[in-house]
Coordinates of C-alpha atoms in Angstrom, one line a residue:
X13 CA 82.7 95.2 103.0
X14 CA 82.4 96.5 106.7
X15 CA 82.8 100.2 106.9
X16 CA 83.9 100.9 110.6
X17 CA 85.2 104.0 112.1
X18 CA 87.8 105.4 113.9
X19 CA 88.1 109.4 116.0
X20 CA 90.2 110.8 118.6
X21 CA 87.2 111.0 121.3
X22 CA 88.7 113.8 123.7
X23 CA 86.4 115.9 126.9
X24 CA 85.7 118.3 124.3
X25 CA 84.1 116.0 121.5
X26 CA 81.3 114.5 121.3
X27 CA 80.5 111.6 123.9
X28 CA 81.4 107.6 123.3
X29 CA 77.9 106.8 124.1
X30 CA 76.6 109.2 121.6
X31 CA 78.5 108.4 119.0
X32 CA 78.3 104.5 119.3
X33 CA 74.2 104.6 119.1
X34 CA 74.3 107.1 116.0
X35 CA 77.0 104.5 114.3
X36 CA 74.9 101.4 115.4
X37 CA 71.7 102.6 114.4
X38 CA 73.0 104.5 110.8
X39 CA 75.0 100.6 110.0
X40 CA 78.3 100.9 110.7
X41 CA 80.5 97.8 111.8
X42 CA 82.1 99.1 114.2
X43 CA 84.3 101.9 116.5
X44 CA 88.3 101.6 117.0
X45 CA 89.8 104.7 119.4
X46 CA 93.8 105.3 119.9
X47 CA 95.2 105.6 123.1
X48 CA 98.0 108.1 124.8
X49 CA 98.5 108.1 128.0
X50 CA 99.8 111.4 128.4
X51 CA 102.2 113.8 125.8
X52 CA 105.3 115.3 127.9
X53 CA 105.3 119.3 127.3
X54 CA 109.4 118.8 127.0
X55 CA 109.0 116.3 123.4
X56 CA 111.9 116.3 120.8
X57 CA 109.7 113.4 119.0
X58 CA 108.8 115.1 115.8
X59 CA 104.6 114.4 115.3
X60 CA 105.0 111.7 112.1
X61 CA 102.6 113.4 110.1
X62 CA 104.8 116.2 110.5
X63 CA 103.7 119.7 111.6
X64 CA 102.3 120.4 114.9
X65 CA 101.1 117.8 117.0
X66 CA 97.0 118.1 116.8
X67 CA 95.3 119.1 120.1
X68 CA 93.6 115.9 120.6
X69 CA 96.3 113.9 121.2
X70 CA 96.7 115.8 124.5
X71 CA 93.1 115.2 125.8
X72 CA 92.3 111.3 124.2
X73 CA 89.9 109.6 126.5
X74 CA 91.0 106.0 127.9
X75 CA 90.1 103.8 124.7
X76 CA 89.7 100.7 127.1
X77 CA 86.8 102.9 129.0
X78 CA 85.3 104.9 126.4
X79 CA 84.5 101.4 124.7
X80 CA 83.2 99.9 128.0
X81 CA 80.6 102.8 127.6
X82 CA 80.0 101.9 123.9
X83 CA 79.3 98.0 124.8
X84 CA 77.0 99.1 127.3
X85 CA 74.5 101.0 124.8
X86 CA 75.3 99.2 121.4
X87 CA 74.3 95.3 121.0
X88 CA 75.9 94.5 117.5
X89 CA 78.6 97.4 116.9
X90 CA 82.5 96.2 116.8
X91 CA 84.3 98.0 119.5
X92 CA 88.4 98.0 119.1
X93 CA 91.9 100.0 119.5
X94 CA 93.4 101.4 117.0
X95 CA 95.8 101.7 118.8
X96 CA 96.6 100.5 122.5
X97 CA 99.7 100.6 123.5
X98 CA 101.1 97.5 125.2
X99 CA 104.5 99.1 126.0
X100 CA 102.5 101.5 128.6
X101 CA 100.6 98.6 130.5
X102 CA 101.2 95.7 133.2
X103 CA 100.5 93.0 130.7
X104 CA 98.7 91.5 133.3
X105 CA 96.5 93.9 133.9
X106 CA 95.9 94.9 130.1
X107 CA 95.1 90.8 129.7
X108 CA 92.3 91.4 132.3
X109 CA 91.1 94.5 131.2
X110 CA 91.0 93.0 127.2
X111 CA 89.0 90.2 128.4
X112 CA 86.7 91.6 131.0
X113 CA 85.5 94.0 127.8
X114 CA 85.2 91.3 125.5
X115 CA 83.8 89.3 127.8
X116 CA 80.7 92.0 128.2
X117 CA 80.6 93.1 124.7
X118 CA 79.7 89.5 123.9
X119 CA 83.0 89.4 122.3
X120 CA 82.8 92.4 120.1
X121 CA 86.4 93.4 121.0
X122 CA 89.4 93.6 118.7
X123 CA 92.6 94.5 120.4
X124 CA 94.0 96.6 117.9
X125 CA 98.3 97.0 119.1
X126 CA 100.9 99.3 118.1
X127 CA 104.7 100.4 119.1
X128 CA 104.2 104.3 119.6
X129 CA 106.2 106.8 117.8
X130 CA 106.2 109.4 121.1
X131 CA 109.9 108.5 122.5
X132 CA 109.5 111.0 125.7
X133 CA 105.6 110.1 126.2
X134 CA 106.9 105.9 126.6
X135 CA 110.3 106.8 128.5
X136 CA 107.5 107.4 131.2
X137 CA 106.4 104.3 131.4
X138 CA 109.8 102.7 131.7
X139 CA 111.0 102.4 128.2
X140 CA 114.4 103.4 128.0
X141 CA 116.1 101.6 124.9
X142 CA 113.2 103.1 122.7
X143 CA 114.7 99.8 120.1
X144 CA 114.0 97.2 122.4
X145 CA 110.7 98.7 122.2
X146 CA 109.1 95.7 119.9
X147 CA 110.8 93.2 121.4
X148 CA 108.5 94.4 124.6
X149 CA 105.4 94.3 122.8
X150 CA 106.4 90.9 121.7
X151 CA 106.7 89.6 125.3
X152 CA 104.0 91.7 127.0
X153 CA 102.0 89.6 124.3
X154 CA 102.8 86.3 125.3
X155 CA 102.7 87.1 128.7
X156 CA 98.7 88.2 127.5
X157 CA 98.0 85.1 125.6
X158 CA 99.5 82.6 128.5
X159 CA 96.6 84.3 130.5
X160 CA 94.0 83.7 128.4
X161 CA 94.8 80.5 127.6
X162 CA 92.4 77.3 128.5
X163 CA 94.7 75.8 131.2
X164 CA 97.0 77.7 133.3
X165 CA 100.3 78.1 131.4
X166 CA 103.4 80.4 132.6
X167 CA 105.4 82.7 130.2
X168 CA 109.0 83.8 131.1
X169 CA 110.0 87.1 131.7
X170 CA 113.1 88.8 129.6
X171 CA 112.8 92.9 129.3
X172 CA 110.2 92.8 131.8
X173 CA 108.9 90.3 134.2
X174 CA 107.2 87.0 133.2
X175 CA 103.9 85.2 135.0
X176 CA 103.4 82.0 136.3
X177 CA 101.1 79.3 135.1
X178 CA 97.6 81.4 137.0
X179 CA 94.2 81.3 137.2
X180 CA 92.5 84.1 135.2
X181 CA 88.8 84.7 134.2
X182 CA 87.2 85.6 132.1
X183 CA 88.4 84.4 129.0
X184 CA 88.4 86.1 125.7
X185 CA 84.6 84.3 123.9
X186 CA 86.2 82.8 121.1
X187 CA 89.0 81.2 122.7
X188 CA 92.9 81.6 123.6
X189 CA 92.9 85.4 122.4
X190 CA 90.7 88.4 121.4
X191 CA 90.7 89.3 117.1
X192 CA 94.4 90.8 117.3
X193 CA 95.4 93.2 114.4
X194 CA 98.9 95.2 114.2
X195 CA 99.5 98.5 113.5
X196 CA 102.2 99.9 111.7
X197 CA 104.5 100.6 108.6
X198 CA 105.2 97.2 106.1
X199 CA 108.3 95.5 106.8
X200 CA 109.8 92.3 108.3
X201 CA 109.9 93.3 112.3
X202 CA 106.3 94.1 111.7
X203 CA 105.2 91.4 109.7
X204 CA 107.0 89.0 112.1
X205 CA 104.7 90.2 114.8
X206 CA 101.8 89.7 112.9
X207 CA 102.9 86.0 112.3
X208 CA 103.3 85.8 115.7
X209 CA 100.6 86.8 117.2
X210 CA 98.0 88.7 115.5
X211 CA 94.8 87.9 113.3
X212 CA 96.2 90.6 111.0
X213 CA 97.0 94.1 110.0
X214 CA 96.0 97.8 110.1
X215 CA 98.0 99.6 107.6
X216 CA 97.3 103.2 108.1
X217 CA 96.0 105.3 105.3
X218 CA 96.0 102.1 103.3
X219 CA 98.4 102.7 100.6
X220 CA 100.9 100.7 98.9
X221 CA 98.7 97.5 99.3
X222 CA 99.2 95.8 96.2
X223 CA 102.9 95.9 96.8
X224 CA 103.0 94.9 100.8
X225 CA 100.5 92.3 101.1
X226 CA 101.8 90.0 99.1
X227 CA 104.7 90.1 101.2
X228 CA 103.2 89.5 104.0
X229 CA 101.1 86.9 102.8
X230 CA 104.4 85.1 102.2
X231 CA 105.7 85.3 105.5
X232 CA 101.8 84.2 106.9
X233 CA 102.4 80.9 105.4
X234 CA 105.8 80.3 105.7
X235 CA 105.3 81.0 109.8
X236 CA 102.7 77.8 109.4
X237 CA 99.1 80.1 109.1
X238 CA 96.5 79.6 107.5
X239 CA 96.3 81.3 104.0
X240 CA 92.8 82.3 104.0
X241 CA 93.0 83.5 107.7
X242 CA 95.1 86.6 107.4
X243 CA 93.0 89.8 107.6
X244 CA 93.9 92.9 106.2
X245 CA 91.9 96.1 107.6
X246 CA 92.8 99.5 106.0
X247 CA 93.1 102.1 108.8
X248 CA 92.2 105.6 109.1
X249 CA 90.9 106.2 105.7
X250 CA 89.7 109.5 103.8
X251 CA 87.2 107.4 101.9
X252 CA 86.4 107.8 98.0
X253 CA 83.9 105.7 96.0
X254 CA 87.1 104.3 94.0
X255 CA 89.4 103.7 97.1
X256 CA 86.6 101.9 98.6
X257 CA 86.0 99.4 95.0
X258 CA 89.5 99.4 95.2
X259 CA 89.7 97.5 98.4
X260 CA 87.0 95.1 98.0
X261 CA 88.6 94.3 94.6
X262 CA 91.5 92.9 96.4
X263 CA 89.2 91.3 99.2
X264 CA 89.3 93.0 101.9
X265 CA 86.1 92.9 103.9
X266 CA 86.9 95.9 106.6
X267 CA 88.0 99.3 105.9
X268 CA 88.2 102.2 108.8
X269 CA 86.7 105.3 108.4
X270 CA 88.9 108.2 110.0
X271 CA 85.6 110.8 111.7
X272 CA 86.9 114.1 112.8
X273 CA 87.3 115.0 116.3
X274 CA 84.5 117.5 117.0
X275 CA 81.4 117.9 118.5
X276 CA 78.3 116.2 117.8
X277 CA 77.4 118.1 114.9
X278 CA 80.7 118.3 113.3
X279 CA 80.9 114.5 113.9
X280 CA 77.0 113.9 112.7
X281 CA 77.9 115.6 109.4
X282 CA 81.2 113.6 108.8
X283 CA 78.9 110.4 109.6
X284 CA 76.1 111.5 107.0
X285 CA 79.0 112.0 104.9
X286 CA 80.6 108.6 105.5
X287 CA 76.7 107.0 105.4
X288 CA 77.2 107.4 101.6
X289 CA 79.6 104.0 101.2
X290 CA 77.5 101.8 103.4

């Protein structure tokens, strides 16, 4: 099983380029950051995990650069987002920006997506009907994959606008689309996106499995996948020795490691820590 990683890298942790050499050369599979834009001082969005809202969400670093400095010192580690945020992009330019780094990583990319939970923070970027949010994500996607695809194919607009059949390089290396997992809590809007579009999920915390991936295996195959296709990659993890046999049990062969967001020791120490489950 690949144990990757995932941190809130911020202008007061330590550095993307540090990290990603001390991961590569210590084994890990790979690095996945989040993404916010910005957090509006003026936000009736209660933080999820309840409490208040941690101060590294206010200072994340761009994921989308902070792994364009990972690629460029690492030659084998995984780079991803855990989670980007298609509802705060041009499509267009997110499609280029996905494939220029996958392109330069050599394909290492995984375009981790997600729906936001910050109502005031994605009101900024023009969603206004926070439920039509999904249906966004679902287009903004399509409008992505027409880019990347082999010949140039349009896709229509609906809650935002559309593209026309283009010319667009690079491509994603393997073809059509980046590795695409989803982000998110188990249920039928989200495993319809997976179907849709995606290579598979990221449940956060990665509880409940034995009850939700079944279900979503169901759905996979009546959408027309492929059975043994569907990849399940537990998110965000406090790791234990029987979590971990726990996972690979039921076959999952990638499991992300939540490091804390601190300094170079701080973050050293968690990855000495983690080192123990490679």
């Amino acid at each position: 099983m690949r144990i990757s990683t995932t941190i809130f890298l911020t202008d007061e942790t330590i550095t993307p380029v540090h990290l990603a050499r001390e991961l590569e050369q210590r084994g890990f599979a790979g690095l996945y950051l989040p993404e916010h834009t910005h957090i509006p001082v003026e936000r009736t969005t209660p933080y999820p995990n309840g409490g208040d809202l941690p101060r590294e969400y206010t200072r994340t670093l761009d994921p989308f650069v902070a792994l364009a400095q990972a690629a460029a010192v690492t030659g084998h580690l995984a780079l991803g987002t855990g989670v980007a945020l298609p509802t705060e992009h041009d499509p267009i330019a997110l499609a280029k920006q996905v494939a220029t780094l996958d392109h330069l990583s050599g394909g290492r990319f995984t375009l981790g997506v997600g729906f936001g939970w910050n109502r005031e923070e994605a009101a900024d970027h023009g969603v206004t009907e926070w439920r039509t949010r999904r249906d966004l994500v679902l287009e903004r996607m399509g409008v992505m994959r027409a880019l990347w695809a082999a010949e140039p194919t349009a896709h229509p607009g609906g809650h935002g606008p559309g593209v026309r059949a283009s010319l667009a390089f690079p491509k994603p290396v393997r073809g059509g689309a980046p590795r695409i997992l989803v982000g998110g809590a188990a249920g039928p809007r989200l495993f319809a996106h997976i179907c849709a579009y995606a290579d598979g999920w990221m449940p956060i915390g990665g509880a409940g499995l034995g009850r939700t991936v079944p279900e979503l295996r169901e759905r996979w195959q009546e959408a027309g996948r492929d059975p043994g296709a569907l990849e399940i990659v537990p998110y965000a993890v406090l790791p234990t020795p029987g979590k971990l046999a726990h996972y690979a049990d039921q076959g999952i062969e990638e499991v992300v490691l939540q490091l804390p967001p601190g300094d170079p020791a701080t973050v050293l120490k968690a990855l000495d820590a983690h080192g123990r489950h490679l």
